[in-house]
Each structure stands twice: as C-alpha cells, then as structure tokens.
XYZ file of C-alpha atoms in Angstrom:
761
model
C 17.112 -66.471 30.144
C 14.524 -64.865 28.477
C 16.275 -62.330 25.089
C 14.401 -60.046 23.565
C 15.808 -58.960 19.960
C 15.388 -54.604 19.837
C 16.101 -52.791 16.582
C 17.710 -49.472 16.903
C 18.220 -46.634 14.825
C 22.432 -45.251 14.725
C 22.895 -42.329 13.246
C 25.534 -39.279 13.083
C 25.100 -35.977 14.033
C 26.707 -32.938 12.369
C 29.064 -32.013 15.152
C 30.102 -35.808 14.830
C 28.592 -37.400 17.482
C 26.722 -40.249 17.017
C 23.050 -41.527 18.481
C 21.285 -44.013 19.447
C 17.530 -44.841 19.210
C 15.289 -47.857 20.244
C 12.421 -48.385 17.784
C 11.052 -50.670 19.789
C 10.112 -50.359 22.778
C 9.331 -46.506 22.513
C 11.620 -44.771 24.846
C 12.193 -41.305 25.564
C 15.749 -41.934 25.923
C 18.646 -41.381 23.147
C 22.240 -43.001 23.263
C 24.463 -40.540 22.288
C 28.722 -41.118 22.047
C 31.833 -40.261 20.381
C 31.243 -43.485 18.327
C 28.512 -46.178 17.736
C 29.032 -48.574 20.006
C 29.448 -46.157 23.125
C 26.076 -45.172 22.189
C 25.069 -48.377 21.782
C 25.913 -49.773 25.200
C 23.940 -46.541 26.709
C 21.083 -47.625 25.353
C 21.861 -51.463 25.811
C 22.121 -51.508 29.485
C 18.256 -48.794 29.793
C 16.802 -51.411 28.233
C 18.713 -54.386 30.537
C 17.191 -52.616 33.403
C 13.461 -51.905 32.152
C 13.534 -55.267 30.970
C 14.401 -55.878 34.609
C 12.129 -53.403 36.811
C 9.140 -52.745 34.462
C 7.311 -56.137 34.232
C 4.369 -54.435 32.144
C 7.246 -52.920 29.674
C 5.643 -54.219 26.389
C 8.816 -56.872 24.508
C 9.634 -55.487 20.993
C 7.535 -56.989 17.668
C 9.810 -55.668 14.686
C 10.983 -58.534 12.557
C 13.039 -58.204 9.641
C 14.025 -54.851 10.095
C 15.922 -52.800 7.355
C 16.537 -49.237 6.235
C 15.079 -47.276 3.228
C 15.102 -43.663 2.386
C 12.328 -41.933 0.898
C 11.917 -38.526 -0.670
C 9.019 -36.966 0.418
C 7.837 -33.154 -1.149
C 6.632 -30.507 1.548
C 5.543 -27.035 0.950
C 7.143 -25.114 2.880
C 4.700 -21.796 4.787
C 5.958 -18.362 6.000
C 4.289 -17.087 8.864
C 3.429 -12.993 9.246
C 1.408 -12.979 12.840
C -1.190 -15.446 12.658
C -1.384 -15.408 9.020
C 0.178 -17.997 7.172
C 1.452 -17.971 3.211
C 2.867 -20.920 1.184
C 5.643 -21.004 -0.553
C 5.735 -21.097 -4.415
C 8.178 -24.493 -5.040
C 8.207 -27.358 -2.315
C 11.091 -28.422 -0.483
C 12.020 -32.764 -1.019
C 13.115 -33.489 2.136
C 14.671 -37.367 2.444
C 13.218 -39.182 4.949
C 14.954 -42.597 6.451
C 12.591 -45.327 7.851
C 12.714 -48.423 9.567
C 10.426 -51.305 7.586
C 9.435 -54.099 9.462
C 7.323 -57.285 10.186
C 4.866 -57.580 13.282
C 4.445 -61.621 14.530
C 0.715 -60.717 13.116
C 1.818 -60.261 9.717
C 1.401 -56.523 9.349
C 4.152 -54.584 7.589
C 4.821 -51.347 10.302
C 7.148 -48.435 9.346
C 9.080 -46.407 11.875
C 10.690 -42.738 11.345
C 11.805 -42.502 14.819
C 13.731 -38.849 13.652
C 10.410 -37.400 12.610
C 8.294 -38.677 15.411
C 5.597 -40.615 12.811
C 5.527 -44.394 13.058
C 2.390 -46.887 11.347
C 1.315 -49.805 10.366
C -0.006 -50.337 6.743
C -1.012 -53.914 4.967
C -0.134 -53.391 1.330
C 3.645 -53.006 0.577
C 2.561 -50.689 -2.244
C 0.573 -48.462 0.274
C 3.561 -47.690 2.561
C 5.232 -44.740 0.664
C 1.614 -43.180 0.092
C 1.200 -43.299 3.741
C 4.939 -42.369 4.365
C 3.926 -38.994 2.657
C 0.642 -38.391 4.230
C 2.031 -38.576 8.151
C 5.313 -36.564 7.051
C 3.196 -33.829 5.600
C 0.355 -33.969 8.403
C 4.183 -33.604 10.704
C 5.254 -30.926 8.821
C 2.561 -29.231 8.333
C 3.155 -25.342 8.070
C 7.393 -25.060 8.945
C 9.427 -22.622 7.714
C 12.459 -23.365 5.415
C 14.662 -22.718 7.663
C 12.815 -25.139 9.613
C 12.714 -27.850 7.630
C 16.302 -27.677 7.190
C 17.177 -28.639 10.785
C 15.393 -31.420 9.429
C 17.837 -32.893 6.214
C 18.898 -36.440 6.150
C 22.048 -36.444 8.621
C 24.864 -37.881 6.518
C 24.978 -41.299 8.404
C 22.821 -43.509 8.754
C 22.321 -46.897 10.207
C 19.804 -50.023 11.078
C 21.246 -52.563 14.127
C 19.368 -54.924 16.393
C 20.594 -55.138 20.089
C 19.416 -58.353 22.185
C 18.712 -57.988 25.352
C 18.763 -61.102 27.552
C 16.436 -60.389 30.601
C 18.049 -61.765 34.370
C 14.333 -62.574 35.515
C 11.505 -64.285 33.498
C 9.105 -61.718 33.035
C 5.269 -61.955 33.123
C 4.753 -61.448 29.887
C 1.059 -59.748 28.793
C -1.520 -62.082 27.335
C -1.732 -60.126 23.286
C -4.854 -57.828 23.682
C -6.364 -56.256 20.331
C -8.521 -53.232 21.215
C -9.061 -51.668 17.434
C -12.460 -50.079 18.311
C -10.964 -48.445 21.166
C -8.009 -47.125 18.852
C -9.684 -45.769 16.339
C -11.976 -43.700 18.163
C -9.951 -42.356 21.248
C -5.510 -42.054 21.832
C -3.831 -43.853 25.537
C -3.039 -40.787 27.768
C 0.290 -42.578 28.543
C 1.035 -42.552 24.965
C 4.419 -40.431 24.796
C 3.222 -37.782 21.376
C -0.261 -37.612 23.731
C 1.795 -36.847 26.968
C 3.575 -33.729 25.222
C 0.338 -31.260 24.672
C -0.045 -31.747 28.605
C 2.461 -29.412 30.813
C 2.979 -30.575 34.134
C -0.194 -29.970 37.007
C 2.027 -26.504 38.292
C 0.358 -25.997 41.601
C -1.992 -29.136 42.028
C -0.858 -31.720 43.796
C -3.379 -32.137 46.344
C -5.981 -32.372 43.759
C -4.100 -34.160 41.487
C -3.656 -37.011 44.863
C -7.398 -36.348 45.292
C -8.177 -37.461 41.813
C -5.255 -40.571 41.852
C -7.457 -41.852 45.088
C -11.001 -41.735 43.244
C -9.685 -43.827 40.193
C -6.987 -45.921 41.226
C -8.591 -47.561 44.600
C -12.185 -46.007 44.593
C -13.055 -46.814 41.486
C -15.172 -44.323 40.840
C -16.233 -42.257 38.152
C -14.883 -39.228 37.572
C -16.364 -35.773 36.324
C -14.064 -32.633 36.813
C -15.885 -29.443 36.953
C -14.557 -25.766 36.955
C -14.146 -23.111 34.628
C -12.595 -23.388 31.060
C -9.227 -22.514 31.197
C -8.724 -23.714 35.331
C -6.386 -26.708 33.600
C -9.151 -29.847 34.357
C -7.653 -31.198 31.078
C -4.020 -31.193 32.310
C -5.060 -32.268 35.414
C -6.531 -35.486 33.928
C -3.496 -36.369 32.068
C -1.381 -35.904 35.071
C -3.320 -38.166 36.965
C -3.787 -40.543 34.396
C 0.135 -40.506 34.342
C 0.612 -40.990 38.302
C -2.022 -43.552 38.373
C -0.343 -45.700 35.473
C 2.681 -45.303 37.185
C 0.937 -46.420 40.508
C -0.356 -49.353 38.690
C 2.853 -51.260 37.556
C 4.375 -50.302 40.427
C 2.010 -51.430 42.813
C 1.157 -55.330 42.642
C -1.722 -55.534 45.194
C -3.754 -53.312 43.112
C -3.170 -55.844 39.974
C -5.593 -58.622 39.157
C -4.202 -61.669 40.752
C -6.055 -64.253 37.891
C -3.035 -64.553 35.818
C -5.347 -64.934 33.179
C -6.497 -62.078 33.853
C -5.210 -59.751 30.054
C -2.907 -56.801 31.095
C -2.003 -53.955 29.157
C 0.253 -50.945 28.825
C -2.379 -47.980 28.628
C -5.460 -48.177 30.786
C -6.694 -44.163 30.486
C -7.798 -43.375 26.435
C -8.792 -39.402 25.873
C -11.042 -39.070 23.321
C -14.870 -36.581 22.729
C -18.458 -36.626 21.702
C -17.716 -36.128 17.738
C -14.865 -38.378 17.636
C -17.165 -41.670 18.935
C -19.510 -41.206 16.049
C -17.281 -40.299 13.295
C -17.767 -41.932 10.217
C -21.544 -43.470 11.312
C -24.416 -42.821 9.137
C -26.997 -45.510 9.583
C -29.381 -46.458 12.517
C -27.775 -48.412 15.488
C -24.406 -48.094 14.071
C -22.803 -45.738 16.484
C -24.085 -47.911 19.166
C -22.785 -50.392 18.263
C -19.756 -48.732 18.595
C -20.114 -47.982 21.769
C -20.896 -51.157 22.694
C -17.336 -51.928 20.922
C -15.707 -49.808 23.256
C -17.412 -50.311 26.463
C -16.070 -54.367 25.286
C -12.395 -53.537 25.231
C -12.574 -51.570 27.822
C -12.904 -54.001 29.823
C -10.344 -56.192 28.321
C -7.508 -54.102 29.743
C -9.867 -52.874 32.837
C -9.431 -49.017 31.373
C -10.731 -45.666 31.328
C -12.460 -43.783 28.942
C -11.964 -40.317 29.395
C -14.450 -37.421 27.496
C -13.420 -33.961 27.238
C -16.371 -32.571 26.959
C -19.887 -34.033 29.507
C -22.245 -31.236 27.325
C -20.577 -33.056 24.201
C -22.042 -36.502 25.131
C -25.244 -34.735 26.306
C -25.651 -32.967 22.910
C -24.224 -35.221 20.461
C -25.802 -38.494 19.207
C -29.438 -37.457 18.288
C -31.775 -35.079 17.743
C -32.860 -34.472 21.540
C -30.306 -35.474 24.705
C -32.809 -38.693 25.592
C -31.113 -39.927 21.629
C -28.072 -38.834 22.680
C -24.452 -40.789 23.818
C -24.140 -40.492 27.706
C -28.229 -41.456 27.285
C -26.739 -44.508 26.118
C -23.494 -44.621 27.790
C -25.900 -44.007 30.790
C -26.653 -47.617 32.246
C -23.543 -48.505 31.630
C -21.904 -45.929 33.858
C -24.434 -46.835 36.711
C -24.002 -50.387 36.776
C -19.983 -49.503 36.485
C -19.321 -51.264 33.213
C -17.437 -48.607 32.487
C -16.303 -45.685 34.143
C -15.672 -42.019 32.656
C -13.702 -38.908 33.669
C -15.781 -35.979 31.955
C -15.049 -32.330 32.309
C -17.425 -29.008 33.100
C -17.814 -26.056 33.792
C -20.448 -25.238 36.545
C -22.765 -23.783 34.018
C -22.877 -27.098 31.678
C -23.505 -29.512 34.562
C -25.937 -27.649 35.486
C -27.170 -27.930 31.760
C -26.869 -31.301 31.589
C -28.818 -31.855 34.425
C -31.765 -30.328 33.461
C -31.432 -31.960 29.656
C -30.639 -35.548 30.564
C -31.571 -36.158 34.444
C -30.105 -38.730 36.440
C -26.790 -38.550 34.459
C -24.764 -36.392 35.577
C -25.230 -38.127 40.020
C -23.269 -41.261 38.234
C -20.481 -39.014 39.024
C -18.036 -38.250 42.466
C -17.566 -34.326 41.415
C -13.956 -33.453 41.708
C -13.992 -28.958 41.720
C -11.027 -27.917 40.311
C -10.809 -23.819 41.195
C -9.104 -21.241 38.869
C -5.766 -19.900 40.511
C -5.827 -15.894 41.264
C -3.110 -13.588 42.647
C 0.245 -14.901 43.633
C -0.919 -18.295 42.690
C -1.227 -17.740 39.473
C 1.941 -15.645 38.783
C 4.131 -18.458 40.308
C 2.439 -20.999 38.388
C 3.277 -18.637 35.259
C 6.959 -18.495 36.169
C 7.043 -22.505 36.764
C 5.664 -22.915 33.157
C 8.059 -20.361 32.064
C 11.116 -22.415 33.865
C 10.293 -25.385 32.283
C 10.190 -23.828 28.629
C 13.614 -21.651 28.695
C 17.102 -23.267 29.061
C 20.473 -22.877 27.664
C 19.468 -20.656 24.697
C 16.094 -19.518 25.684
C 15.218 -17.597 29.309
C 12.632 -15.617 30.231
C 13.024 -12.481 32.137
C 11.421 -12.482 36.112
C 8.746 -9.166 34.694
C 7.895 -11.041 31.797
C 4.945 -13.861 33.808
C 3.476 -11.421 36.104
C 3.115 -9.298 33.062
C 1.102 -11.867 31.336
C -1.007 -12.003 34.233
C -2.176 -8.752 34.223
C -2.564 -8.069 30.661
C -4.837 -10.973 31.018
C -6.285 -9.762 34.250
C -6.655 -7.024 32.443
C -8.125 -7.417 29.096
C -9.274 -10.766 29.290
C -10.765 -10.780 32.765
C -12.939 -13.981 32.452
C -10.442 -16.137 31.322
C -9.645 -18.558 34.489
C -6.128 -18.612 35.352
C -3.975 -20.634 34.135
C -5.319 -22.195 31.503
C -5.399 -19.339 28.453
C -2.477 -17.329 30.203
C -0.230 -20.747 30.425
C -1.034 -21.507 26.672
C 0.614 -17.830 25.913
C 3.670 -18.277 27.877
C 4.144 -21.617 25.789
C 3.043 -19.222 22.544
C 5.855 -16.873 23.722
C 8.562 -18.578 23.784
C 7.691 -20.838 20.197
C 7.673 -16.977 18.946
C 11.461 -16.149 20.685
C 12.719 -19.711 19.107
C 11.168 -18.319 15.312
C 12.617 -14.926 15.592
C 16.124 -16.382 16.970
C 15.778 -14.673 20.176
C 17.718 -15.600 23.455
C 15.190 -13.650 26.191
C 11.731 -12.986 26.847
C 11.522 -10.207 28.667
C 8.426 -7.652 29.472
C 8.838 -5.699 25.757
C 8.324 -9.015 23.464
C 5.346 -10.269 25.648
C 3.769 -7.191 24.751
C 4.680 -7.298 21.454
C 3.463 -11.241 21.397
C 0.017 -10.340 23.307
C -1.191 -7.069 21.027
C -0.433 -9.430 17.772
C -2.779 -12.162 19.396
C -6.046 -10.254 20.612
C -5.312 -7.093 17.942
C -5.388 -4.200 20.621
C -2.628 -1.836 19.747
C 0.315 -0.893 22.151
C -1.404 2.253 22.870
C -3.691 0.612 25.152
C -1.114 -1.397 26.662
C 0.919 1.056 28.011
C 0.744 2.887 31.003
C 3.043 4.936 29.964
C 1.808 6.210 26.794
C -0.515 9.709 27.519
C -3.951 9.644 25.276
C -5.515 12.840 25.168
C -8.820 13.370 24.172
C -7.680 15.612 21.147
C -6.110 13.281 19.864
C -8.864 10.621 19.370
C -10.657 13.699 18.048
C -8.735 14.009 15.388
C -8.927 10.506 14.161
C -13.054 9.883 14.181
C -13.148 13.381 12.754
C -10.565 12.530 10.218
C -13.285 9.687 8.995
C -16.500 10.905 9.755
C -17.262 14.569 8.747
C -19.886 17.118 10.076
C -20.197 15.198 13.407
C -18.712 16.514 15.858
C -20.932 15.653 18.728
C -21.289 12.111 17.550
C -17.555 11.416 17.757
C -17.052 13.779 20.993
C -19.337 11.210 22.462
C -17.844 8.151 20.655
C -14.448 9.576 22.085
C -15.425 9.023 25.803
C -15.594 5.473 25.458
C -12.057 4.910 23.963
C -10.585 7.107 27.048
C -12.047 4.814 29.428
C -10.647 1.706 28.042
C -7.564 2.899 27.858
C -7.911 4.744 31.408
C -8.759 0.947 32.620
C -12.163 2.107 34.291
C -14.742 0.289 32.204
C -16.549 -1.716 34.039
C -15.119 -5.667 33.575
C -18.389 -7.805 33.483
C -20.037 -6.069 30.562
C -18.881 -5.449 27.497
C -15.983 -1.842 26.815
C -19.238 0.554 25.688
C -22.628 -0.193 24.677
C -23.506 2.650 22.246
C -26.610 3.380 20.605
C -26.475 5.750 17.430
C -29.374 7.142 15.925
C -29.955 9.436 12.917
C -30.499 9.591 9.944
C -29.078 7.349 6.634
C -25.967 7.912 4.927
C -24.636 10.769 7.713
C -21.629 8.369 9.176
C -23.413 6.553 11.608
C -21.025 2.540 9.985
C -17.770 4.925 9.502
C -17.561 5.812 12.691
C -18.248 2.495 13.998
C -15.505 1.334 11.191
C -13.334 3.690 12.880
C -13.792 2.986 16.272
C -12.647 -0.977 15.599
C -9.728 0.431 13.666
C -8.759 2.327 16.575
C -9.253 -0.046 19.147
C -8.732 -3.240 18.004
C -6.038 -2.401 14.648
C -8.888 -3.273 12.137
C -10.539 -1.111 9.674
C -14.160 -2.832 9.993
C -12.626 -5.980 8.201
C -14.231 -9.242 9.766
C -11.591 -9.734 12.545
C -12.451 -6.753 13.990
C -15.958 -5.653 13.980
C -18.964 -7.560 12.491
C -21.828 -6.239 11.432
C -25.412 -8.097 12.262
C -28.580 -6.489 10.147
C -30.868 -7.160 12.488
C -33.224 -6.800 10.087
C -32.648 -10.189 9.143
C -33.977 -11.438 13.119
C -37.785 -10.196 13.049
C -39.359 -13.633 12.799
C -40.608 -15.908 15.154
C -37.436 -18.105 15.689
C -34.729 -14.663 15.185
C -33.903 -15.204 19.243
C -32.616 -19.179 18.902
C -30.722 -18.128 15.472
C -28.909 -15.247 16.591
C -27.085 -17.630 19.353
C -27.403 -21.027 16.945
C -27.725 -22.275 13.167
C -30.695 -24.726 12.218
C -27.458 -27.520 12.785
C -26.699 -26.555 16.125
C -23.319 -24.562 14.877
C -22.813 -21.310 16.412
C -24.592 -18.609 14.795
C -21.521 -16.615 13.625
C -22.437 -13.246 15.536
C -20.746 -16.507 18.805
C -18.317 -17.786 16.187
C -16.877 -13.990 15.423
C -16.979 -13.381 19.179
C -15.131 -16.462 20.767
C -12.085 -15.931 17.487
C -11.578 -12.260 17.887
C -13.074 -11.492 21.703
C -11.571 -7.555 20.663
C -13.898 -6.429 18.468
C -16.885 -4.133 18.123
C -20.104 -5.389 16.647
C -22.460 -4.030 15.048
C -26.111 -4.389 15.579
C -27.362 -2.875 12.651
C -30.997 -0.688 12.671
C -31.889 -2.181 15.803
C -35.254 -1.033 16.090
C -36.503 -4.340 13.016
C -35.065 -7.383 15.594
C -38.318 -9.302 17.357
C -39.244 -8.606 21.003
C -37.547 -11.555 21.698
C -34.191 -10.349 20.524
C -34.086 -7.241 22.934
C -34.663 -10.475 25.837
C -31.348 -12.136 24.777
C -29.262 -8.921 24.090
C -30.450 -7.414 27.364
C -27.993 -9.973 28.926
C -25.656 -9.233 26.500
C -25.151 -5.927 27.609
C -25.894 -6.357 31.284
C -23.410 -8.911 32.084
C -20.939 -9.390 28.744
C -21.877 -12.759 28.023
C -24.545 -14.916 25.912
C -25.438 -18.756 26.651
C -27.135 -21.018 25.084
C -29.292 -24.119 25.592
C -26.094 -26.239 25.983
C -25.005 -23.957 29.011
C -21.928 -23.107 26.098
C -21.029 -19.388 27.437
C -19.713 -16.678 25.075
C -18.323 -13.667 26.757
C -18.669 -10.230 25.172
C -16.855 -8.126 27.917
C -13.954 -7.446 25.073
C -16.560 -6.477 22.356
C -17.454 -2.493 21.995
C -21.537 -2.545 21.216
C -23.052 -0.940 18.523
C -26.374 -0.010 17.290
C -27.214 2.146 15.228
C -31.403 3.189 14.464
C -33.279 5.790 12.359
C -35.960 5.887 15.377
C -37.063 9.784 15.812
C -35.784 10.651 11.735
C -39.361 10.492 10.494
C -40.574 13.690 12.305
C -38.033 15.469 9.544
C -39.255 17.501 6.865
C -36.223 16.922 5.113
C -34.400 14.167 6.164
C -30.426 12.978 5.948
C -29.403 16.949 5.202
C -30.310 20.102 6.371
C -28.954 22.812 8.399
C -30.957 22.681 11.631
C -30.961 19.446 14.033
C -34.729 18.671 14.347
C -34.920 14.873 14.800
C -36.108 14.295 18.665
C -34.581 10.930 18.407
C -34.396 10.705 22.156
C -38.277 10.833 22.968
C -38.079 8.191 19.652
C -35.310 5.760 21.771
C -37.434 5.984 25.210
C -40.920 5.162 23.773
C -39.501 2.434 21.261
C -37.170 0.308 23.659
C -38.517 -0.903 27.486
C -37.037 0.897 30.300
C -34.749 -2.340 31.266
C -32.886 -2.547 28.070
C -32.478 1.356 27.466
C -30.582 1.904 30.909
C -28.113 -0.254 30.225
C -27.001 1.827 27.476
C -24.071 3.509 28.315
C -24.725 6.375 25.393
C -27.175 7.369 22.974
C -25.635 9.078 20.080
C -27.213 11.654 18.326
C -26.176 12.098 14.546
C -26.412 15.511 12.999
C -28.086 16.097 9.313
C -25.306 16.504 7.125
C -24.840 20.292 6.224
C -23.749 21.829 2.357
C -20.388 22.107 3.590
C -19.488 18.519 5.450
C -20.511 16.966 1.675
C -18.042 19.272 0.400
C -15.516 17.974 2.394
C -17.344 14.505 2.258
C -17.049 14.949 -1.760
C -13.266 16.609 -1.167
C -11.925 12.876 0.385
C -13.687 10.872 -1.631
C -11.673 11.771 -4.921
C -8.452 12.457 -2.737
C -8.981 8.959 -2.438
C -9.218 8.109 -5.881
C -4.950 9.103 -5.943
C -4.555 5.628 -4.292
C -5.476 3.468 -6.486
C -3.520 1.549 -8.199
C -4.152 2.147 -11.756
C -3.291 5.610 -11.380
C -0.396 4.943 -8.861
C 1.445 2.721 -10.551
C 1.888 5.094 -13.390
C 2.842 8.122 -11.206
C -0.356 9.664 -12.509
C -1.281 12.757 -10.720
C -4.741 14.183 -9.619
C -6.008 17.825 -9.162
C -9.442 18.221 -8.627
C -11.237 21.635 -9.307
C -13.276 23.570 -7.000
C -16.321 23.343 -9.682
C -16.238 20.184 -10.099
C -16.067 19.109 -5.909
C -19.552 21.169 -6.241
C -20.909 19.557 -8.959
C -20.228 16.239 -7.043
C -21.722 17.255 -4.145
C -24.946 18.582 -5.659
C -25.372 15.624 -7.614
C -24.178 12.850 -5.209
C -25.771 13.913 -2.204
C -29.999 12.819 -2.338
C -31.635 14.229 0.811
C -33.192 11.191 1.955
C -30.150 9.020 1.747
C -27.522 11.241 2.821
C -23.898 11.024 1.547
C -24.170 6.959 0.322
C -24.943 7.796 -3.186
C -21.629 9.834 -3.061
C -19.567 7.138 -4.208
C -21.545 5.619 -6.705
C -22.206 9.242 -9.175
C -18.099 9.299 -8.259
C -17.596 5.996 -9.443
C -19.986 6.866 -12.884
C -18.958 10.461 -13.426
C -15.419 10.321 -12.614
C -14.200 7.207 -12.369
C -15.429 5.673 -15.835
C -14.075 8.582 -17.917
C -10.694 8.122 -15.766
C -10.691 4.732 -16.867
C -10.787 5.596 -20.607
C -8.444 8.079 -20.694
C -5.734 5.620 -18.792
C -6.357 3.092 -20.568
C -5.233 5.146 -23.915
C -3.027 8.159 -23.112
C 0.249 7.083 -24.629
C 2.413 9.706 -22.739
C 3.341 8.749 -18.809
C 3.568 10.123 -15.963
C 1.656 13.057 -15.969
C -0.659 15.612 -13.755
C -3.802 15.577 -15.149
C -6.754 18.303 -14.253
C -9.778 16.889 -13.399
C -13.011 19.770 -14.034
C -15.961 21.049 -16.158
C -16.674 21.848 -19.056
C -18.805 24.215 -21.079
C -21.569 21.772 -21.027
C -21.159 20.379 -17.150
C -19.333 17.283 -18.045
C -16.270 15.891 -17.098
C -12.948 18.090 -18.309
C -9.540 16.536 -17.761
C -6.519 18.286 -18.815
C -2.693 16.795 -18.827
C 0.359 17.740 -18.626
C 3.354 15.880 -18.547
C 5.970 15.653 -15.969
C 9.888 14.181 -16.142
C 10.096 11.711 -13.046
C-alpha cells in the first residue's frame, strides 16, 4: 500500500478558527475547524479520496519542508479613477514561506497565503526571488488591501501521511522546460481564474471538446473581438482534460506512454520568440516546443492567428506560422487559434494554405435577451453575501454598451465591465451595485459625462451654445453649427455606423478653430483638449509618398499614434489639422474612416472610430481675402474653395462645413479681457492673495498690439506674456507687503504701470 507525505500549512485566523491548506498536491480545498486537528482531518480525508479516485493526480514532490518568515517591503498605491498614485512610504509585509527540496535536488518555495510558488537553485537567491514574486503579486494594492494580508498570529507547517488503498499507475516523469518557458497550462488554477464561465455556450463547448478529444483536429475559433472565444476555449480545455482523465478509452494503452496532468497550453506569438536574438534561434525553440507537446500529447493554444502570421520575420513567409505550417499539416502539432473574420481573410491572403489546415468553429456574438441573460449570470457569479447586483444593473450595462459602444461584441467587454463593477464596489465598501453606481462607473471608464448617459437630464441648445461661446469669442455661427452635433449625440440620433460627427472647420488662422475643437472635447468627453480626450494630427507631416502607411502604422509595424490613442480612448475628438496638406493617398484612408467609422490595416486589424468626433481644419478660401484674420466682413469664399479641392465622394461624407468669420475688433477686445482675467488664477498670484484689476486702456492697448491681421489672435498670448506677465513677475518677487490689490494699466509713455493697494484679509 503506497504512502505519500503531503506538507500542509496550518494557521489560526483572527476569528480563532484553524485553517489547513495542502502545499502539494495543489488543491482549492482549505480545511477549517475549531482546532488544528479537525482542520487537518478534513484535508486528510480529501487527499485520501483524491489519490484513490484520480489516477493521474500528481504525487507530492516536496521534501524536508520548513517554515520561514520573510519581510518584504511593498509600496502601496492609491487609486483615483484610472490613475494610480504611489505612497511615499513602503509597508513591510511578513510572508510565511514553506521551503523544501524536490526529488531532483532543486529547491522550492511556496507562499500559499499569497498563491506564490517557484523553484530556485542557489540558496542565497531565495529572498531576492521571493521579493520579486511578492511585489509583482501585490503591485497596485492600496494600504487597506495590504492590511488584509498581514501574517496570521499563529502559523505552522506539518506533514500528512496519506496511505492509498489502491495501487496508482504512476506517471512517468516528463520534463518540458521549453514549453513551460513559453506557455502556461490552461488547467492551472491561477490561469483558470483569468476566465469566467462560458455562459450560454454549452453546445459550442461540447462541439469544441468533440473536435479536440475525439477528432484530434486543429481548430480555429472565428468571431468578432469580445464574443468570448478565449472563455469558450478555456472551458472546453478544462472539460476535455476531465474527459481524458475519466475515460480510459481515450488514454494511450501503452504503459510506457508518458502522461501529464495538463494537455492544453496557452501562449502568443510574441512570447514564443521573446529573447531570441540570433538567426534560427526561435525556430529551434519552436522545434523543442513541438517535441515536448508530442511527448505529453499536448495542444498549443495561441491567442491570435494573425500574430503567428505577422511575427518572426520581415514578411509572412518568414513568420512563425510559415514555420509551423508543415508540422500542422503532418499533424505533428495541434493548434487552437483565435481570429476575427477580417483577420482570417488577411491570413488567407498573406499566407495561403495555412487557414485551410484548421477546422473552423464560428463563435457568434450575443444579442438582446441572450446578452442580458449572460450578463445577469456573470453578475450572479460575482455576487454573494457581501455584495449583490441590482437586477437593473446588467440590463443597464447592455443598454449603455449598445448605445455608446455599438461596435463591441457581446458579452466580452460588457462582461468585463460587470467584473470591474464588483471590484469597484469592493474598493468602495459598497454592498450593492445599482443603476446609479453602474452609470457612474461607465462614465469614469469612457469619459462620457453623466449628462449624455441619462435620458432624464434635458439639454437645451442654449446650454450648449453658452458653453461653446464662452470659450470661443466672436464665432456665434460656428458655435451654433457645432452645437447641432452635440445635441444629436445627446438625443442618440447619430448614425451608429459612423463617427458621432464629421466636421470641417474653415477660416483664417487664429480665429478659434482649434479652441472650439478643444471645447467640444471637454464638453462631450470631460476633457480640456489633453491627450486623453483629444488627439491632434498635423497633416503637413503626412504629405510624403508613404503617408497612407504611416497614418496607420509606425515604421516598426506598431500602430500609429492615431490608432494607439483611439484604441486606448475610443471616446475622443480627433483633430486633423490643415487637412489640405495631406497626400492624396491619405484621403483614400480617411474616406473609409468617415464613411464606416473604422480603419483596417494590411493585417486586417480594425480600429473603430464610431465613438469619436472627427474635426478637420483648413485655411482653404482664406487666400482670396484682402485682410486675412481680421475685418468687419466675412469675405472668404470657403465653400467654393473646399468643393474645388476635395473629391466629391469625400466632400459628400462631411456632415457639416463650418465657416469661421474673421475677428472683429470688439471680439479681439473680449479675447484680450478674457486672457488677462485668466492670469488671476495663476499660482504665483493666487497663493499670495494678489487681486488684479485691469484698466480699459490696458485692454485696448493689448488688443491693438497683440493682434496680427495675418495671424489672428495667436500672437495675443505672446504679447501678454512679454508686456504684462514679465513686469508682474518682477514686482511679485520684490513686493514685501502682501496680500494686496493691484491695478494694472498704462503710464504716460504707454508702459505698464502697477498701482498697489494693500488690504487686510
């Protein structure tokens, strides 16, 4: 009767209960009792049953176990929406570790309370490796979260001797170092946790298991991004491994055939060639992976078929996919890959014959009641005694994603958002996730203000006009035209298959085109024109022969700044500045953007622009003016110049041509007054309690000298900095009696004069 020695960790929690956790073999069981003996007995019974009923359960390989406490310095973080702020001081976390030795002489360490395990060679490297693992595990935790990980008051390590009633068929020892380096077993506990249940996919799970276990095929999962291909694969892999263990007819009959606990290994193309620097190096690694998979009769799961085709060489014929093609054809390796329909078409074009080696399993997106039902199941699985989901939350999540992110397939991103709601509620000590909390978190995730998310909040044209005209002086007609796009977005009447709006701003330089764009970004997406809510593309940089390629990808193949920004922040204003300077080939690219709201690169990767507002600026038509940028009449013939320049198919897809009038002198004075008033909020004045009053003579002087008819109002800020800010700075540094009220005007020589009136605050 064989016996196994199984190390276990025993600790007493704050409630006084004793807990017992097996270190090897790894299980999800934690024994709990009023004393150490009762908790240990639970583990003993479970392990005895497991060894008797699971012939493939790996026997423990953890000798000479001993308990060691190690203090690890961890830096806590605070979270504010999407931003993370590190604390100034670190926190020392005492980690109880169980050290042991493998039968092959390799040292091993387990910190079960943090789910950290690793092997190591040199004894002096143990603490350094543990510190790296623990810091990676606890990265981004708040101080409050770290307090929950404090060492229990009483911890000890013990050893159970488990005697097995029936003789187990031992696995022949198999070493797969290369496979373990480039991939992870889908059956491992920490990998399984990344995936939720494949709700509403029972038939497809069964179909995939059939193809993998009985038909022994390579399978390609095809579906739009977010439909749940990875979740389907993870559940099918777990079900397939259970079937392989329980059904002896599916096991090899040869007693010498090696067996391994995990058959399905997941990786990606980048990981397969990571660290490979020399010619032929990654090909040799792939051969080792193929050999090790054959040794354990394993299946390699790759996250993206397209990445296999586009990684490894300068062209698809030198890629990983090209290298694997003959091995897949001869069934020396089996693959399970994922791809979107467009990526399948691109792969078929780039590497003919590769896609034909796979069985295709189409994974469709959920819609309507099926989508809501799946989200409700996800919410139910996350809820418990301490957290409940209001029944309206999953339905509201579906409506918000359907309305504002119509290009996302269900259930993927929406299901991830449900999990984010549970995490946010836990951080905020909430017991319930209701509609208001759901809407608030969606606003933080997308940047869309609550004004646009709630149908019960009215929005009038006067409200929008007031906001725009406050920032953009002297352009009432332009503000009125731009407000129509915002009102259409609020009403939900914009075409979901196109960008929210496609606007062309025409007019002389320095009259407020960029400023209005920034104000739209701030009003619609809670931004003030920063890189998160708005991206500016200078089209004069895209006038060369390769401009169309560069607007999609960088020279090294990575996505361009435009693509990166929109993928990271889909709700944005995209400003194509001086659009007329772009090459003709760029207009062919943008034509698809403004018509269908998406861009597709040569590899079939799609970037969606349906949640963006596209603004193009142009000076076309300004050349016909006698006085550019300033005047009392609007003389530029912009529409004629625009229609003459753009091709009809491009011009007809622009939602609105918005003409900016030259600035009047009254408008310039208003801008000057607004810029001078903004000085009051600068830190140097505000911190000392300095109040500024500007005379009408100064405002007139600034308006007259800071305005250039050819450049509009752009030089105004430079003149204010030199004529007003510099003297204010000198006075602030020499003034001794503060706070005070300063009157800023002109002296007899039209130089800046500052009069001080001391105040008692």
